[in-house]
Coordinates of N, CA and C in Angstrom, one line a residue:
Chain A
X1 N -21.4 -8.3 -12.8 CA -20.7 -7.9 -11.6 C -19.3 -8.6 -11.7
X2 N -18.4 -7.4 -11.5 CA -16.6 -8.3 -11.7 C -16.3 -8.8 -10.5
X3 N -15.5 -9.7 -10.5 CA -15.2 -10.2 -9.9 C -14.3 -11.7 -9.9
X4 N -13.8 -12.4 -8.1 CA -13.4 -13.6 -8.7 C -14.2 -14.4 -7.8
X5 N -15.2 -15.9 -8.5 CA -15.7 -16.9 -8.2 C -14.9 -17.9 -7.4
X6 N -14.6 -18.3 -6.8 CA -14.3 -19.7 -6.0 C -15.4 -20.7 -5.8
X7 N -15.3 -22.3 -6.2 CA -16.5 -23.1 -5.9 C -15.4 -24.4 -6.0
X8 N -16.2 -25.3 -4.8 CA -17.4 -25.1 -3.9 C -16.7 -23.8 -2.9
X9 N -18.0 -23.9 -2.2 CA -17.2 -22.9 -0.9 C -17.1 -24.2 0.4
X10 N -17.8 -25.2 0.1 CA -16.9 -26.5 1.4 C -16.5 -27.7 0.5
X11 N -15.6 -28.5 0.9 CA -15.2 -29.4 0.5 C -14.6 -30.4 1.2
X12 N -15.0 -31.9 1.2 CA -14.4 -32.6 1.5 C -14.2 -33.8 1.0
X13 N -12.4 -34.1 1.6 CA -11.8 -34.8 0.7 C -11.5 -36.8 1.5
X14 N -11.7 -37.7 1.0 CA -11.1 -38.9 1.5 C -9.6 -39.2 1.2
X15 N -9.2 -40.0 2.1 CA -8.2 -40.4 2.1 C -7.6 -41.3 0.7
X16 N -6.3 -40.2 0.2 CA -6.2 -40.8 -1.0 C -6.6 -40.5 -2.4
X17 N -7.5 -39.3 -2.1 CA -8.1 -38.8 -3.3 C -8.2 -37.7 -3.6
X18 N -7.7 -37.2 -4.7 CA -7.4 -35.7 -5.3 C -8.9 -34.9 -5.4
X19 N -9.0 -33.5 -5.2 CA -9.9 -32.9 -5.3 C -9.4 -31.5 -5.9
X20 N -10.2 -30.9 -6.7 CA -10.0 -29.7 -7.5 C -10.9 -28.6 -7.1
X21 N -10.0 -27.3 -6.9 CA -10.8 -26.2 -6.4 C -11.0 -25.2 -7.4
X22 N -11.9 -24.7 -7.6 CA -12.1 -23.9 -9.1 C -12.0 -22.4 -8.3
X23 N -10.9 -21.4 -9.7 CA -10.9 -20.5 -9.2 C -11.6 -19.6 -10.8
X24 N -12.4 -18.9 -10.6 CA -12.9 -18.0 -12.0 C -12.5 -16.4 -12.1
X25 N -12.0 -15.8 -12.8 CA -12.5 -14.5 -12.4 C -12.9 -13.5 -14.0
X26 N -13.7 -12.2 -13.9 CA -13.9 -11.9 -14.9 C -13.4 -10.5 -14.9
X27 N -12.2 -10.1 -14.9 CA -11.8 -9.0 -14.2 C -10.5 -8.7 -15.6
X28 N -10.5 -9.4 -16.7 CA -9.5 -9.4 -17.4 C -7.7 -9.3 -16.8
X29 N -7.6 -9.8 -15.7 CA -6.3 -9.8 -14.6 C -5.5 -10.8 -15.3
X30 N -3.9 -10.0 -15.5 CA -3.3 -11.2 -15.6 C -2.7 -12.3 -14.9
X31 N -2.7 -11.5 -14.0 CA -2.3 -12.6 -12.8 C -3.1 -13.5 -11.9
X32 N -3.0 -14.6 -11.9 CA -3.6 -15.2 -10.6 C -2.8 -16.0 -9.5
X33 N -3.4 -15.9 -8.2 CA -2.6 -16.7 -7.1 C -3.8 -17.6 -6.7
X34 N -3.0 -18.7 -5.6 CA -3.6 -19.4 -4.6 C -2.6 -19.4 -3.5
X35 N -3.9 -19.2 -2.3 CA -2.6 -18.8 -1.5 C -3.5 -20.3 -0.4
X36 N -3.1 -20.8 1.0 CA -3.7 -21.2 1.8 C -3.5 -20.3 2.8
X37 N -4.5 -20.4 3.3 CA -4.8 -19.5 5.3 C -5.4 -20.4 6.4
X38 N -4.6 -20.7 7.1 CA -4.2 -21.5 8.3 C -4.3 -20.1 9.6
X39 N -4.9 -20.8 10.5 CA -5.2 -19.7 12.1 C -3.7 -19.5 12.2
X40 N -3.4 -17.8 12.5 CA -2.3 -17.6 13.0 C -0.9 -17.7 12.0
X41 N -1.5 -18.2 10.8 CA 0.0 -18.2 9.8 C -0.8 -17.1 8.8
X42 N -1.2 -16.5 8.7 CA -1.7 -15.6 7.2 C -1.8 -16.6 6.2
X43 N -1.4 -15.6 5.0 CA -1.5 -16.3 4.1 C -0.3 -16.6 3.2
X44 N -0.2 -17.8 2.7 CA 1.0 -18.6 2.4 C 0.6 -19.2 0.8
X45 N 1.7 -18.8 0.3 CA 1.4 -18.5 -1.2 C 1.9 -20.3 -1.9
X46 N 1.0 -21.0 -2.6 CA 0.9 -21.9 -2.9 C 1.7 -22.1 -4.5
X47 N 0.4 -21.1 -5.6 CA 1.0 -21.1 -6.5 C 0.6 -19.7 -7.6
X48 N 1.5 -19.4 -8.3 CA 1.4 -18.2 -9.0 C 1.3 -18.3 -10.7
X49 N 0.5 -17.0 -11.1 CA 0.3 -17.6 -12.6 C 0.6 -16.3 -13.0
X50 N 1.7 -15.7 -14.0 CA 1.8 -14.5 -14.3 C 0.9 -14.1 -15.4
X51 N 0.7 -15.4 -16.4 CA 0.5 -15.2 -18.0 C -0.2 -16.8 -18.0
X52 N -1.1 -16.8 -19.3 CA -1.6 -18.3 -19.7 C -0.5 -19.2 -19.9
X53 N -0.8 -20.4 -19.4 CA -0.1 -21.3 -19.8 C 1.4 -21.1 -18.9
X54 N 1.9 -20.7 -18.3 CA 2.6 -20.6 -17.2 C 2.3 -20.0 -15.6
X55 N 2.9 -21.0 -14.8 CA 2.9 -20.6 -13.6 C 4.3 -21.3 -13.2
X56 N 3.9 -20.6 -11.5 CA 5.0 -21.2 -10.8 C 5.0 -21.2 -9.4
X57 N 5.6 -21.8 -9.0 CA 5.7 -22.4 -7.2 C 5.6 -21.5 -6.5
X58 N 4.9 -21.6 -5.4 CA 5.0 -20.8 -3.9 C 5.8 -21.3 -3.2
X59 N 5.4 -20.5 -1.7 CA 6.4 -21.3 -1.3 C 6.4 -22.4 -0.3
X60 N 4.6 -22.9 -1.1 CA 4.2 -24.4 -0.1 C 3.2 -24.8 -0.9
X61 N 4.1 -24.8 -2.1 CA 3.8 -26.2 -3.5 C 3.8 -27.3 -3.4
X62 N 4.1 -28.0 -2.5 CA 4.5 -29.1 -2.5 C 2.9 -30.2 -2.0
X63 N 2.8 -31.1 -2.9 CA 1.0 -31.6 -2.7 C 0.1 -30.9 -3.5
X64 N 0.4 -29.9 -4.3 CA -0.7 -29.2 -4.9 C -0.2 -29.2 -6.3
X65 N -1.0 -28.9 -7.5 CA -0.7 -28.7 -8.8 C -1.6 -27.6 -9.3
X66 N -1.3 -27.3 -10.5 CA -2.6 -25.9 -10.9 C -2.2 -26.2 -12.5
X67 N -2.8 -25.5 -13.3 CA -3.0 -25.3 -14.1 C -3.5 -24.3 -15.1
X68 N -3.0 -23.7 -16.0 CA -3.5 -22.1 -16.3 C -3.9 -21.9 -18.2
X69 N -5.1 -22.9 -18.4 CA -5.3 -22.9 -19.3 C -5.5 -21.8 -20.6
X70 N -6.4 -20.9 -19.5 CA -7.3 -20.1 -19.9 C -6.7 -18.8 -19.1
X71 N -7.0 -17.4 -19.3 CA -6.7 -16.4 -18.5 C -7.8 -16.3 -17.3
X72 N -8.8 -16.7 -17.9 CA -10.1 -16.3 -16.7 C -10.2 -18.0 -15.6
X73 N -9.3 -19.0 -15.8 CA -9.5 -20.0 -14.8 C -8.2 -19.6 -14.3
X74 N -8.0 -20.7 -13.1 CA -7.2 -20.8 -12.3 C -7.6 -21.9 -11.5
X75 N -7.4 -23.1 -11.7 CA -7.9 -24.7 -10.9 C -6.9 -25.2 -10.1
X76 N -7.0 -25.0 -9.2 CA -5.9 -25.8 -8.3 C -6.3 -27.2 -7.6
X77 N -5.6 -28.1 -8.1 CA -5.6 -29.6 -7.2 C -5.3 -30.0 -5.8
X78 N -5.4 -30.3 -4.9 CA -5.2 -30.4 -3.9 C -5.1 -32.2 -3.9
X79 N -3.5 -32.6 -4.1 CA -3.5 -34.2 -4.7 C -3.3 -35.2 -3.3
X80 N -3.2 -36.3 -3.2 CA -3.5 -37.2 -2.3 C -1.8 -37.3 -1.3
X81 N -0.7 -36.5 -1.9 CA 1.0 -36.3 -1.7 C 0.9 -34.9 -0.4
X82 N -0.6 -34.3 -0.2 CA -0.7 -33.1 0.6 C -1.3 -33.8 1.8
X83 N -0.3 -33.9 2.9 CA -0.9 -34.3 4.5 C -1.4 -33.9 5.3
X84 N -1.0 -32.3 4.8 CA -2.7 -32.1 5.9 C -2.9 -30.8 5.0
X85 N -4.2 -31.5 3.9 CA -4.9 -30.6 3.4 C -5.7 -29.7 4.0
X86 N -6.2 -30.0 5.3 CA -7.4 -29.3 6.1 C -6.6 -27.7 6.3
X87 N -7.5 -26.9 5.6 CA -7.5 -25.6 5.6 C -8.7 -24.6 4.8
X88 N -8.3 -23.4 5.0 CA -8.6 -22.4 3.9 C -8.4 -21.7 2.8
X89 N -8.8 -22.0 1.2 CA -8.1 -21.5 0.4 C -8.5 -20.5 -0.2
X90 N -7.6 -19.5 -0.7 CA -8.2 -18.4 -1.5 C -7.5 -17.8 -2.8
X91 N -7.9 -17.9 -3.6 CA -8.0 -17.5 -4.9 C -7.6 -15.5 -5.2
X92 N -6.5 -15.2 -6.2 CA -6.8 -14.1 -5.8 C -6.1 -13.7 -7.1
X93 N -6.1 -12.5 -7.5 CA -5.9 -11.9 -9.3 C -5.4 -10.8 -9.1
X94 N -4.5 -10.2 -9.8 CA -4.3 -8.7 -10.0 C -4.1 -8.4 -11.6
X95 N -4.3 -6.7 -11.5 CA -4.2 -6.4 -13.1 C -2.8 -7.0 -13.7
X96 N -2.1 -6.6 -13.1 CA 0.0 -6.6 -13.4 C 0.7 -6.1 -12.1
X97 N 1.8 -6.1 -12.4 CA 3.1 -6.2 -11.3 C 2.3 -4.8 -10.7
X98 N 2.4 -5.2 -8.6 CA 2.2 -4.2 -8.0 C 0.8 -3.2 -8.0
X99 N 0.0 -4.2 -8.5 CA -1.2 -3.9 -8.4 C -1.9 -4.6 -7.5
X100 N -3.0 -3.7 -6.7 CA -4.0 -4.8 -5.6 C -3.9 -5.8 -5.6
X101 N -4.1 -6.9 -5.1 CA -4.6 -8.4 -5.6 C -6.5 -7.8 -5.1
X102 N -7.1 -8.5 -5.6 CA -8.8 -9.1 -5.9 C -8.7 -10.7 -5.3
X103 N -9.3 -11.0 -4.2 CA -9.9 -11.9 -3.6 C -11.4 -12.5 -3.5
X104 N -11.6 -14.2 -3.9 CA -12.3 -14.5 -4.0 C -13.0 -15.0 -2.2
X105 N -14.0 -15.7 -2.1 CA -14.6 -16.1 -1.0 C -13.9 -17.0 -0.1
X106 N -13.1 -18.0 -1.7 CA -12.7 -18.7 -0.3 C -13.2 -20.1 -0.5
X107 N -12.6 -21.3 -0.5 CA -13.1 -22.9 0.0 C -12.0 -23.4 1.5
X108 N -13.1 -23.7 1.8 CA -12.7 -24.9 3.3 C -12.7 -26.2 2.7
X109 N -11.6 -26.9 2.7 CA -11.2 -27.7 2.4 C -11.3 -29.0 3.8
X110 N -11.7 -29.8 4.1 CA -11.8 -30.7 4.9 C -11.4 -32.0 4.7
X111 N -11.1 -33.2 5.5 CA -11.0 -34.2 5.4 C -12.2 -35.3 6.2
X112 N -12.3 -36.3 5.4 CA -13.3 -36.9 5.9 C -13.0 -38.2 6.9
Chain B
X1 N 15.4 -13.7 1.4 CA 13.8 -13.2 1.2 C 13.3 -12.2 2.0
X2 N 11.8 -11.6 1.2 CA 11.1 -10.7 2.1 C 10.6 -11.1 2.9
X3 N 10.5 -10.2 3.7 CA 9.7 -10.9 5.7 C 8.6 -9.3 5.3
X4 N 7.3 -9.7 6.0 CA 6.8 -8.6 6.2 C 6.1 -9.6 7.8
X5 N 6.3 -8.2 9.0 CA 6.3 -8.7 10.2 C 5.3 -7.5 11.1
X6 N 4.3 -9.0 11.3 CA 2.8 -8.0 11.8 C 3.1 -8.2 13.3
X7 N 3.7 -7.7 14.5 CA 4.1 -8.5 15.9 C 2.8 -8.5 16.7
X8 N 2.1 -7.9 16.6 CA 0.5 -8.5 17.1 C -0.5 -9.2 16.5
X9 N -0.4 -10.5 17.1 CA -1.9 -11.2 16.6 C -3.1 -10.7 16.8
X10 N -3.1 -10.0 18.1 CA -4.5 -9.5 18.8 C -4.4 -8.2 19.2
X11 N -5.1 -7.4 19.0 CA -5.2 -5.9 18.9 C -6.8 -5.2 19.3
X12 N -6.6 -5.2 21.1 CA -8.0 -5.1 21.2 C -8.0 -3.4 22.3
X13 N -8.7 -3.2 21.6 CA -9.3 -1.6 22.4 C -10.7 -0.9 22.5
X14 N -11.0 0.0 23.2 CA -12.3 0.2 23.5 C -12.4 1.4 22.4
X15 N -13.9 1.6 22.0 CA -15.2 2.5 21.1 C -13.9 3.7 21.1
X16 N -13.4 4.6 20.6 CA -12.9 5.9 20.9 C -11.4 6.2 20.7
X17 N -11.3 5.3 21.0 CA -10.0 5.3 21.8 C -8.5 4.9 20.1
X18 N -7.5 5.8 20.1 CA -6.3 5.4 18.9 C -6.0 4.1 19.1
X19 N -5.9 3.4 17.6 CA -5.9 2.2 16.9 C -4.6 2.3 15.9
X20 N -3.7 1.7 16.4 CA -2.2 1.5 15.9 C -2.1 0.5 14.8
X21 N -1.9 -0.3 14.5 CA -1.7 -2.0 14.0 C -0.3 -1.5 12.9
X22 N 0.7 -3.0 13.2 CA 1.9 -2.7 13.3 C 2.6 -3.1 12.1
X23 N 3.4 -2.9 11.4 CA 3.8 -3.7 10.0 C 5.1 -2.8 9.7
X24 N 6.2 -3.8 9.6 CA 7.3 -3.9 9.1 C 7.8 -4.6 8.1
X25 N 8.6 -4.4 7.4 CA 8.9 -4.8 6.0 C 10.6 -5.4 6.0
X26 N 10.9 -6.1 5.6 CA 12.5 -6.4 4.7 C 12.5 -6.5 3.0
X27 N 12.8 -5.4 3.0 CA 12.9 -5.6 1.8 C 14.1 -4.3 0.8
X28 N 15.3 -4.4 -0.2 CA 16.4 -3.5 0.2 C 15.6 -3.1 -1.8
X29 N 15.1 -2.8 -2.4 CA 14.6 -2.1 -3.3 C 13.5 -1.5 -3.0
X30 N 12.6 -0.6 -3.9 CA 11.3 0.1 -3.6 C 9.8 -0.8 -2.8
X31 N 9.9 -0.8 -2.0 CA 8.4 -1.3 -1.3 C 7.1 -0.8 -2.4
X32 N 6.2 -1.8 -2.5 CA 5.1 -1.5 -2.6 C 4.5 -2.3 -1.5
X33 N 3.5 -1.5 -0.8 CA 3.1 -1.9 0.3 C 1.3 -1.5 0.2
X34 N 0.9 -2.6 1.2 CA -0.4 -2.5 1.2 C -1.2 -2.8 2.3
X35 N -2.3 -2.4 3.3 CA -3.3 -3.4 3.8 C -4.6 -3.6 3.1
X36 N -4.4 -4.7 3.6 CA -6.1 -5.6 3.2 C -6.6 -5.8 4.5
X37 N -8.3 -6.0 4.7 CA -8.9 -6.1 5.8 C -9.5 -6.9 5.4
X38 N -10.3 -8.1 6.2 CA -11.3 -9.2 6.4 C -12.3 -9.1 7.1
X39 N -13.3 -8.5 7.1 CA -14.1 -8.3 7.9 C -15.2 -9.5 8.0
X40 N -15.7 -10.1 9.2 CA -16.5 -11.4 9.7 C -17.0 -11.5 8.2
X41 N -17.1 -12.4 8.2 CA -18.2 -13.8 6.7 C -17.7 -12.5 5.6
X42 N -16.6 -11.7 5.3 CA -16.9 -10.7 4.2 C -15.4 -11.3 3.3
X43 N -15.2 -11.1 2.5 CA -13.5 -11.7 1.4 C -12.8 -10.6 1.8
X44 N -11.6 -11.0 1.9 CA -10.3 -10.0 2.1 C -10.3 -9.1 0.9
X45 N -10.2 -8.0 1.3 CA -10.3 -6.9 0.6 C -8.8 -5.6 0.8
X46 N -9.1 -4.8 0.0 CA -7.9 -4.0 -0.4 C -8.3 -2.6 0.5
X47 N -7.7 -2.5 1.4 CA -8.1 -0.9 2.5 C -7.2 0.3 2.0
X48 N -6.0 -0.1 2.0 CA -5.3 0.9 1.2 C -3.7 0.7 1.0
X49 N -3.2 1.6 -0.1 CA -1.6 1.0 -0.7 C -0.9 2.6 -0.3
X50 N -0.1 1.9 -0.3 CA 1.0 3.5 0.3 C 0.9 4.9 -0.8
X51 N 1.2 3.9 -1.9 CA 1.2 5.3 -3.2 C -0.2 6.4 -3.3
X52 N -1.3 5.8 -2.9 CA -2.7 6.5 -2.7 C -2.5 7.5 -1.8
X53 N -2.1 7.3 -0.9 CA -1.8 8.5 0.7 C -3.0 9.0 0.5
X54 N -3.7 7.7 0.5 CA -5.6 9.2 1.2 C -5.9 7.9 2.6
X55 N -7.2 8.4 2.8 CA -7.7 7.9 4.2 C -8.8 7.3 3.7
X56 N -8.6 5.7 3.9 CA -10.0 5.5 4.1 C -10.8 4.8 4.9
X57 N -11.8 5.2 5.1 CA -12.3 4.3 6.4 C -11.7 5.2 7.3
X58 N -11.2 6.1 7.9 CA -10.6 6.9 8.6 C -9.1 6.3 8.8
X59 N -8.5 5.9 8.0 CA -7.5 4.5 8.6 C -6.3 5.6 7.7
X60 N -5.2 5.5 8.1 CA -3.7 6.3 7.4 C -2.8 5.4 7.5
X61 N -1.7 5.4 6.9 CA -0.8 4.9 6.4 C 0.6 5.6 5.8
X62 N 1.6 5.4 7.0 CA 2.4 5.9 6.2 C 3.7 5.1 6.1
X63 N 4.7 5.3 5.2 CA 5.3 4.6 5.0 C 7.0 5.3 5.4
X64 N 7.2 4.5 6.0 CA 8.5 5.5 7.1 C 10.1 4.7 6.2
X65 N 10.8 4.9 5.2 CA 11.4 4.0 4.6 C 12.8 3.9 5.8
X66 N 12.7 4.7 6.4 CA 14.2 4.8 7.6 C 13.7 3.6 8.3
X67 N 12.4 3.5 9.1 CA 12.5 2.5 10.2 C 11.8 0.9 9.3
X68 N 11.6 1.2 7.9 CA 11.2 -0.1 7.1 C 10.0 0.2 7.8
X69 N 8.9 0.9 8.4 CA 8.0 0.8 8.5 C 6.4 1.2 7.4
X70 N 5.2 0.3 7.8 CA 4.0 0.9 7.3 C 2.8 0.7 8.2
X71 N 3.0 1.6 9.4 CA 1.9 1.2 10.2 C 0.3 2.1 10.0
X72 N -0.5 0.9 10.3 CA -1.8 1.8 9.8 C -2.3 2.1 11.6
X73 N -3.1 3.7 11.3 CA -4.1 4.2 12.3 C -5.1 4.5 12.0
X74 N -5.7 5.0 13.2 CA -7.1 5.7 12.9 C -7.3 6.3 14.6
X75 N -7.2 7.3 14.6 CA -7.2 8.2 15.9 C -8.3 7.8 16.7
X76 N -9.9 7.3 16.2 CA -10.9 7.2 17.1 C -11.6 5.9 16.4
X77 N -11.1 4.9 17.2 CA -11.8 3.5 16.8 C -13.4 3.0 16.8
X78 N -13.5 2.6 16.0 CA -15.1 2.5 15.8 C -15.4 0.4 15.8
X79 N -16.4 0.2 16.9 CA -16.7 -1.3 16.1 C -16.8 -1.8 15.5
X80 N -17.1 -1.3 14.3 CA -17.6 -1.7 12.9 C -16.1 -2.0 12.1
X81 N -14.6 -1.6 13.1 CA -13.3 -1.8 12.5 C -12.7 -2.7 13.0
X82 N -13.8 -3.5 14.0 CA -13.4 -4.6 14.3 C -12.9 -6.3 13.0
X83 N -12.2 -6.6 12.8 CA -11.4 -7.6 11.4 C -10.2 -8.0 11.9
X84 N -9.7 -8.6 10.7 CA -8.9 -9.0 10.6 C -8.0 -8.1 9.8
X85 N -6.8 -7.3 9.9 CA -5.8 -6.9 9.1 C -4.3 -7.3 9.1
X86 N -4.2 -7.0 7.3 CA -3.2 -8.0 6.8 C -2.3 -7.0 6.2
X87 N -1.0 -7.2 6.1 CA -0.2 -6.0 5.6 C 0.7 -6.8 4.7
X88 N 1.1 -6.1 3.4 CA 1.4 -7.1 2.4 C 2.5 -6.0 1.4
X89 N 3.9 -6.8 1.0 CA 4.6 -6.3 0.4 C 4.7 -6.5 -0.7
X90 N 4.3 -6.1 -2.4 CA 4.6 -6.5 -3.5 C 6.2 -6.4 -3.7
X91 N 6.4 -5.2 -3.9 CA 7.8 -5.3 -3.7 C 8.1 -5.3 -5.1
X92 N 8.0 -4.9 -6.7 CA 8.7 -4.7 -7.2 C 8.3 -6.1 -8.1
X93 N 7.5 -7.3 -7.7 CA 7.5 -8.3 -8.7 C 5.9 -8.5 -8.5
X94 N 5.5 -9.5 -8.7 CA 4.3 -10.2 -9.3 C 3.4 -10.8 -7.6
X95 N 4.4 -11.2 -6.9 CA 4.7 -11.9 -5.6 C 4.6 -11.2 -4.4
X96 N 3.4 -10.7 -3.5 CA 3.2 -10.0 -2.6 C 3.8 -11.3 -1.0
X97 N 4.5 -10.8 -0.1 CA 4.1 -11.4 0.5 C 3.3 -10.9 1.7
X98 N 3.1 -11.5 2.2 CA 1.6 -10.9 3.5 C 2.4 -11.5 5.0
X99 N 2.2 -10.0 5.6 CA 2.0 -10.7 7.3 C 1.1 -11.9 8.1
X100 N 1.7 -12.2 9.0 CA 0.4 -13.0 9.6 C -0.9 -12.5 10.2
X101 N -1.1 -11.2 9.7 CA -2.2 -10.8 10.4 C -2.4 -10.4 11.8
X102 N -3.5 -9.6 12.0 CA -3.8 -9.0 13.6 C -5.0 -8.9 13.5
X103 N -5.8 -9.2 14.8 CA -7.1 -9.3 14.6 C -7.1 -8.0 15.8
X104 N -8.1 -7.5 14.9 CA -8.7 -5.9 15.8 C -9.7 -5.8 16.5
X105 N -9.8 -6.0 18.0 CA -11.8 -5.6 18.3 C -11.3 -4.7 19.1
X106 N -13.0 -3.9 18.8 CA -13.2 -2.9 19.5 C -14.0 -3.1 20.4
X107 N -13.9 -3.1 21.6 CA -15.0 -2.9 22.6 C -15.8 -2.1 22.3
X108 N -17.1 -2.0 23.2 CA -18.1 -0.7 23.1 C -17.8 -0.1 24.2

């Protein structure tokens, strides 16, 4: 079944301490995003991966890192420099320029 | 930058009755434009892109390039279309951006 994985689906973080959100998908897409979703703001694009081994900023990078090893991951950090982690995140892929995006489920990110 | 501009958060009407939801674009090259829908505990999903021009879900879409508009309908609202809808501009690169969303209920 294609698609894209997100895990965990809850998460929570202590003060001070980095946590990693796994994004998978098996859909052969070159693209991947992370976006966050906050009540009332949509969705707000974190960070973007056109091709392996490059990405690039959204436009609320700031506290987060990623990394694009592989074509089928997409791991985004959520580092201890992000003040108010508490939200929704979602993972999301397209084939190439201007094609759907594909959404994953989703992690809730919390603070403890 | 691109703005895509949903002006209702909340979009509520009764079983029957025409279902508007509103989406405006800035953007001065070719739109590619889209909605996605959220339906309760379900992942954001793909309803439909301008270039398809079919109907689904009973839902249309058109794309008005004079008033920068892409508003979606559906002449006779059903419960089950109760969500969240999102309207989202690729625009020509890699980088969609998305409205803030409108939440739809339908009364019975």
């Amino acid at each position: 079944d294609g698609g894209i994985t997100q895990s965990p689906k809850y998460l929570f973080r202590k003060e001070g301490q980095n946590v990693t959100l796994s994004c998978e998908q098996n859909l052969n897409h070159d693209a991947m995003y992370w976006y966050r979703q906050d009540p009332g703001q949509g969705l707000r694009l974190i960070y973007y991966s056109q091709i392996v081994n490059d990405f690039q900023k959204g436009d609320i990078a700031e506290g987060y890192s990623v990394s694009r090893e592989k074509k089928e991951s997409f791991p985004l950090t959520v580092t201890s420099a992000q003040k108010n982690p508490t939200a929704f995140y979602l993972c999301a892929s397209s084939a190439y320029r201007e094609q759907p995006q594909h959404f994953g489920d989703g992690t809730r990110l919390s603070i403890l | 930058a691109q703005r895509v501009t949903q002006p209702e958060k909340l979009l509520s009407v009764f079983k029957g009755a025409p279902v508007e939801l509103k989406c405006n674009y800035s953007y001065s090259g070719s739109p590619e434009l889209f909605w996605y829908v959220q339906y309760s505990r379900q992942r954001l999903q793909l309803l439909l892109r301008h270039i398809s021009r079919e109907s689904i879900k009973g839902f249309t879409a058109d794309l008005n390039k004079g008033e920068t508009s892409f508003h979606l309908k559906k002449p006779f609202a059903q419960e089950e279309d109760s969500a969240m809808y999102y309207c989202a501009n690729t625009g020509g690169s890699y980088i969609p951006t998305f409205g803030r969303g409108t939440s739809l209920i339908v009364h019975p």
